[in-house]
Amino acid sequence: AESAQTAEAQGDKIAGGTCSFSPDTKVLMGNGSDKRIDQIQVGDTVESGNPRTGKQQGSHTVQHVWINHDHDLVDVTVRTKDGHTATLHTTANHPFRDDTTHTWVPAGKLHRGDALNTASNGHVHIIAVRTTPGAAYRWNLTVQQLHTYYVLAGATPVLVHNCNTTVGRWMSEDEYQAMSDTGKVQAGSGGTSTYVAHPANSDAYRKQAAPGSIYAEFDVPCSCLKPAGEPGWAQIPGPQHPIYAKLNAKRGLPPPEMPSFENLRIVDRK
């Protein structure tokens, strides 16, 4: 059985790692001010950019704040418009809007000279990307609708994505309806874990699924997925999870919350 120590040693990671920033990273708020990411609360508004064009597109509401214990730490150093340098402390898989390629690129795959989008629809340019040893707590936000926000490199806001991923699950009609009604992933038996196929795959657990089950796919934040012990599977810990609830308590955090989702759709039936 997995222990709390094992879970923490693994960095609470799913395949590919989580996507987050150091607690002192400042975020551009909806009113034009900035706030440390570890002080942002659900319901706050942050400035967002269009995920397809990278252009600023107004403010949107923070739907969830995630705290992860990460090992895949990366420092991204940029040169700002005023000629100064600034470093963002992030994780290897956090997507940045790279206007050199007009795509979202994980921090660990950015290169010197790449141009990152800013809130003024300008650019900062990368001068270095370095992995850093050890582990640390990192923060991420789920932002409604556009799923993007700006982190400050010095005084310059740089566009990043809150990084959703698609998962799948065989479920009952009742569970599907409850998800539709609440907008939340439903907690597993006893409030422990909800297991999902990641990457989404309707063949996962098909044989064990009860007759009349629905296979649905939906998008959730990468940060809510934890290891499930087998390739192709992940778990979303509930408030009564025997390991992650204890880890959160140890860190002075509330119990795990079931995340909101997007794009719920029925893909298959049994």
Short mmCIF file of C-alpha atoms in Angstrom, two decimals:
data_model
loop_
_atom_site.label_atom_id
_atom_site.label_comp_id
_atom_site.label_asym_id
_atom_site.label_seq_id
_atom_site.Cartn_x
_atom_site.Cartn_y
_atom_site.Cartn_z
CA ALA A 1 0.00 0.00 0.00
CA GLU A 2 1.17 3.51 -0.76
CA SER A 3 2.22 5.53 2.27
CA ALA A 4 2.09 9.26 2.85
CA GLN A 5 5.89 9.28 2.72
CA THR A 6 5.86 7.48 -0.63
CA ALA A 7 3.31 9.86 -2.08
CA GLU A 8 5.30 12.87 -0.95
CA ALA A 9 8.55 11.36 -2.25
CA GLN A 10 6.92 10.95 -5.65
CA GLY A 11 6.13 14.64 -5.60
CA ASP A 12 2.41 13.98 -5.93
CA LYS A 13 3.12 13.66 -9.64
CA ILE A 14 1.25 12.13 -12.51
CA ALA A 15 3.04 11.16 -15.72
CA GLY A 16 4.56 14.34 -17.11
CA GLY A 17 4.53 16.13 -13.77
CA THR A 18 2.36 18.96 -12.56
CA CYS A 19 2.31 22.56 -13.74
CA SER A 20 2.96 25.24 -11.14
CA PHE A 21 4.94 28.26 -9.92
CA SER A 22 6.85 29.21 -6.77
CA PRO A 23 4.65 30.81 -4.07
CA ASP A 24 6.24 34.25 -4.48
CA THR A 25 5.38 34.42 -8.20
CA LYS A 26 3.18 37.44 -8.85
CA VAL A 27 0.05 37.20 -11.02
CA LEU A 28 -1.62 40.02 -12.96
CA MET A 29 -5.06 40.56 -11.42
CA GLY A 30 -8.23 41.65 -13.17
CA ASN A 31 -8.02 45.18 -11.73
CA GLY A 32 -4.48 45.69 -13.03
CA SER A 33 -2.75 45.09 -9.70
CA ASP A 34 -0.58 42.08 -8.93
CA LYS A 35 -0.73 39.48 -6.18
CA ARG A 36 1.46 36.60 -5.06
CA ILE A 37 0.06 33.35 -6.40
CA ASP A 38 -0.02 31.84 -2.89
CA GLN A 39 -2.35 34.66 -1.76
CA ILE A 40 -4.88 34.30 -4.58
CA GLN A 41 -8.27 32.88 -3.63
CA VAL A 42 -11.12 31.23 -5.49
CA GLY A 43 -13.36 33.98 -6.86
CA ASP A 44 -10.52 36.43 -7.54
CA THR A 45 -10.24 37.66 -11.12
CA VAL A 46 -7.03 37.54 -13.15
CA GLU A 47 -6.15 38.88 -16.58
CA SER A 48 -6.23 36.24 -19.32
CA GLY A 49 -5.05 35.88 -22.90
CA ASN A 50 -6.69 34.20 -25.87
CA PRO A 51 -5.27 30.64 -25.91
CA ARG A 52 -5.30 30.56 -29.73
CA THR A 53 -3.79 33.96 -30.52
CA GLY A 54 -1.90 34.83 -27.33
CA LYS A 55 -3.52 38.28 -27.25
CA GLN A 56 -4.86 39.77 -24.01
CA GLN A 57 -8.59 39.14 -23.61
CA GLY A 58 -9.85 40.59 -20.35
CA SER A 59 -10.30 39.20 -16.86
CA HIS A 60 -11.64 35.82 -15.79
CA THR A 61 -12.44 34.18 -12.46
CA VAL A 62 -10.14 31.84 -10.56
CA GLN A 63 -12.01 28.57 -10.13
CA HIS A 64 -9.46 26.63 -8.09
CA VAL A 65 -6.05 27.08 -6.45
CA TRP A 66 -3.75 24.05 -6.54
CA ILE A 67 -0.71 23.32 -4.36
CA ASN A 68 1.73 20.64 -5.51
CA HIS A 69 4.95 19.17 -4.17
CA ASP A 70 7.10 19.07 -7.30
CA HIS A 71 10.47 17.65 -8.28
CA ASP A 72 10.68 18.77 -11.94
CA LEU A 73 11.77 22.32 -11.10
CA VAL A 74 12.85 24.72 -13.84
CA ASP A 75 14.03 28.35 -13.86
CA VAL A 76 13.09 30.39 -16.93
CA THR A 77 15.10 33.61 -17.26
CA VAL A 78 13.96 36.31 -19.68
CA ARG A 79 15.14 39.71 -20.83
CA THR A 80 12.38 42.27 -20.49
CA LYS A 81 11.67 45.29 -22.69
CA ASP A 82 13.60 47.61 -20.36
CA GLY A 83 16.71 45.44 -20.76
CA HIS A 84 16.58 43.89 -17.30
CA THR A 85 16.49 40.15 -16.63
CA ALA A 86 13.98 38.29 -14.49
CA THR A 87 13.57 34.64 -13.55
CA LEU A 88 10.37 32.62 -13.16
CA HIS A 89 10.54 29.57 -10.90
CA THR A 90 8.24 26.98 -12.43
CA THR A 91 8.02 23.29 -13.39
CA ALA A 92 9.17 21.58 -16.57
CA ASN A 93 5.68 20.96 -17.92
CA HIS A 94 4.02 24.32 -17.35
CA PRO A 95 2.94 25.67 -20.77
CA PHE A 96 4.11 29.13 -21.85
CA ARG A 97 2.79 30.93 -24.93
CA ASP A 98 5.74 30.89 -27.35
CA ASP A 99 5.11 33.46 -30.07
CA THR A 100 8.13 32.16 -31.98
CA THR A 101 6.20 28.99 -32.84
CA HIS A 102 2.68 30.34 -32.07
CA THR A 103 2.10 27.35 -29.78
CA TRP A 104 2.03 26.43 -26.10
CA VAL A 105 5.43 25.04 -25.10
CA PRO A 106 6.32 23.36 -21.76
CA ALA A 107 8.85 25.41 -19.80
CA GLY A 108 11.47 22.67 -20.00
CA LYS A 109 11.35 22.71 -23.82
CA LEU A 110 11.72 26.46 -24.28
CA HIS A 111 14.93 27.72 -25.89
CA ARG A 112 17.16 30.75 -25.71
CA GLY A 113 15.77 33.45 -27.99
CA ASP A 114 12.14 32.27 -27.88
CA ALA A 115 9.63 35.13 -27.67
CA LEU A 116 6.95 34.90 -24.97
CA ASN A 117 3.66 36.83 -25.14
CA THR A 118 3.04 39.65 -22.66
CA ALA A 119 -0.10 41.42 -21.48
CA SER A 120 0.68 44.43 -23.70
CA ASN A 121 0.72 42.05 -26.70
CA GLY A 122 4.48 42.47 -26.88
CA HIS A 123 7.27 40.02 -26.07
CA VAL A 124 10.01 39.11 -23.66
CA HIS A 125 12.84 36.88 -24.88
CA ILE A 126 14.30 33.87 -23.13
CA ILE A 127 17.98 33.98 -22.27
CA ALA A 128 18.20 30.75 -20.24
CA VAL A 129 16.23 27.69 -19.13
CA ARG A 130 17.78 25.71 -16.29
CA THR A 131 16.65 22.69 -14.29
CA THR A 132 17.08 23.07 -10.54
CA PRO A 133 17.67 20.22 -8.06
CA GLY A 134 15.46 19.19 -5.18
CA ALA A 135 11.74 19.52 -4.55
CA ALA A 136 9.49 22.41 -3.59
CA TYR A 137 5.87 23.40 -3.16
CA ARG A 138 4.44 25.05 -6.23
CA TRP A 139 1.10 26.80 -6.93
CA ASN A 140 -1.21 26.75 -9.96
CA LEU A 141 -4.61 28.26 -10.79
CA THR A 142 -7.62 26.98 -12.67
CA VAL A 143 -9.06 29.94 -14.57
CA GLN A 144 -12.57 29.81 -16.00
CA GLN A 145 -13.21 29.81 -19.75
CA LEU A 146 -9.84 30.74 -21.28
CA HIS A 147 -7.65 28.79 -18.81
CA THR A 148 -4.81 31.29 -19.08
CA TYR A 149 -3.24 33.90 -16.81
CA TYR A 150 -0.18 36.15 -16.64
CA VAL A 151 2.78 35.71 -14.28
CA LEU A 152 5.14 38.62 -13.72
CA ALA A 153 8.74 38.37 -14.89
CA GLY A 154 10.01 41.40 -13.03
CA ALA A 155 7.31 43.95 -13.90
CA THR A 156 6.32 42.28 -17.19
CA PRO A 157 3.29 39.94 -17.30
CA VAL A 158 3.99 36.74 -19.29
CA LEU A 159 1.17 34.52 -20.58
CA VAL A 160 0.89 30.94 -19.28
CA HIS A 161 -1.77 28.23 -19.45
CA ASN A 162 -3.36 26.52 -16.43
CA CYS A 163 -2.91 23.19 -18.22
CA ASN A 164 -5.97 20.96 -18.46
CA THR A 165 -5.85 17.36 -19.64
CA THR A 166 -8.50 14.94 -20.91
CA VAL A 167 -9.39 11.89 -18.82
CA GLY A 168 -12.00 9.17 -19.22
CA ARG A 169 -14.14 7.12 -16.86
CA TRP A 170 -16.76 4.38 -17.02
CA MET A 171 -19.60 5.50 -14.77
CA SER A 172 -23.27 5.03 -14.00
CA GLU A 173 -26.05 7.18 -15.44
CA ASP A 174 -26.51 8.63 -11.94
CA GLU A 175 -22.86 9.65 -11.64
CA TYR A 176 -22.97 11.26 -15.07
CA GLN A 177 -26.09 13.19 -14.11
CA ALA A 178 -24.51 14.29 -10.82
CA MET A 179 -21.48 15.60 -12.69
CA SER A 180 -23.75 17.46 -15.10
CA ASP A 181 -25.78 18.95 -12.23
CA THR A 182 -22.86 20.01 -10.01
CA GLY A 183 -20.08 20.76 -12.48
CA LYS A 184 -17.77 18.72 -10.25
CA VAL A 185 -16.09 15.34 -10.55
CA GLN A 186 -17.86 13.04 -8.09
CA ALA A 187 -15.93 11.63 -5.12
CA GLY A 188 -15.40 7.88 -5.01
CA SER A 189 -16.77 5.55 -2.38
CA GLY A 190 -16.37 7.04 1.09
CA GLY A 191 -14.93 10.25 -0.35
CA THR A 192 -11.60 8.59 -1.11
CA SER A 193 -10.56 8.41 -4.79
CA THR A 194 -12.11 8.65 -8.22
CA TYR A 195 -10.08 6.65 -10.74
CA VAL A 196 -9.78 7.82 -14.33
CA ALA A 197 -8.06 6.68 -17.51
CA HIS A 198 -5.19 9.03 -18.35
CA PRO A 199 -4.68 9.40 -21.22
CA ALA A 200 -8.38 8.93 -21.96
CA ASN A 201 -9.08 5.44 -23.31
CA SER A 202 -12.48 3.75 -23.50
CA ASP A 203 -10.87 0.30 -23.41
CA ALA A 204 -9.56 0.96 -19.91
CA TYR A 205 -11.72 -0.98 -17.43
CA ARG A 206 -14.28 -1.80 -20.13
CA LYS A 207 -14.47 -5.46 -19.09
CA GLN A 208 -15.09 -4.56 -15.45
CA ALA A 209 -17.66 -1.85 -16.21
CA ALA A 210 -21.22 -2.82 -15.29
CA PRO A 211 -23.78 -3.31 -18.08
CA GLY A 212 -25.52 -0.02 -18.84
CA SER A 213 -22.44 2.02 -17.89
CA ILE A 214 -21.45 5.19 -19.72
CA TYR A 215 -17.90 5.96 -20.78
CA ALA A 216 -17.46 9.73 -20.54
CA GLU A 217 -14.48 11.95 -21.19
CA PHE A 218 -13.88 15.35 -19.61
CA ASP A 219 -11.11 17.87 -19.04
CA VAL A 220 -9.59 18.45 -15.59
CA PRO A 221 -6.53 20.37 -14.33
CA CYS A 222 -3.33 18.32 -14.53
CA SER A 223 -2.62 19.33 -10.94
CA CYS A 224 -5.55 17.32 -9.56
CA LEU A 225 -4.27 13.98 -10.91
CA LYS A 226 -2.19 11.73 -8.68
CA PRO A 227 -0.48 8.36 -9.32
CA ALA A 228 -2.75 5.32 -9.30
CA GLY A 229 -0.12 2.58 -9.33
CA GLU A 230 -0.61 1.40 -12.91
CA PRO A 231 0.30 2.91 -16.30
CA GLY A 232 -2.66 4.55 -17.99
CA TRP A 233 -4.47 5.26 -14.74
CA ALA A 234 -4.67 8.21 -12.38
CA GLN A 235 -6.64 9.01 -9.27
CA ILE A 236 -8.37 12.19 -8.18
CA PRO A 237 -8.18 12.17 -4.37
CA GLY A 238 -11.34 13.02 -2.46
CA PRO A 239 -11.67 14.78 0.90
CA GLN A 240 -11.41 11.50 2.85
CA HIS A 241 -8.42 10.07 0.99
CA PRO A 242 -6.29 8.20 3.58
CA ILE A 243 -3.00 9.53 2.20
CA TYR A 244 -3.54 12.89 0.53
CA ALA A 245 -5.87 14.18 3.26
CA LYS A 246 -3.07 13.49 5.76
CA LEU A 247 -0.48 15.13 3.51
CA ASN A 248 -2.62 18.25 3.22
CA ALA A 249 -3.13 18.34 6.99
CA LYS A 250 0.64 17.99 7.48
CA ARG A 251 1.13 21.01 5.21
CA GLY A 252 -1.58 23.02 6.99
CA LEU A 253 -3.93 22.77 4.00
CA PRO A 254 -7.62 21.83 3.77
CA PRO A 255 -8.62 18.33 2.60
CA PRO A 256 -8.51 17.64 -1.15
CA GLU A 257 -11.48 19.04 -3.07
CA MET A 258 -13.11 17.43 -6.06
CA PRO A 259 -12.25 19.54 -9.10
CA SER A 260 -14.48 21.23 -11.60
CA PHE A 261 -14.29 19.95 -15.17
CA GLU A 262 -15.03 21.06 -18.70
CA ASN A 263 -16.24 19.45 -21.93
CA LEU A 264 -18.08 16.50 -20.41
CA ARG A 265 -19.20 14.21 -23.23
CA ILE A 266 -20.41 10.63 -23.61
CA VAL A 267 -18.06 8.66 -25.85
CA ASP A 268 -19.23 5.06 -25.42
CA ARG A 269 -21.79 2.86 -23.69
CA LYS A 270 -21.87 -0.72 -22.49
#
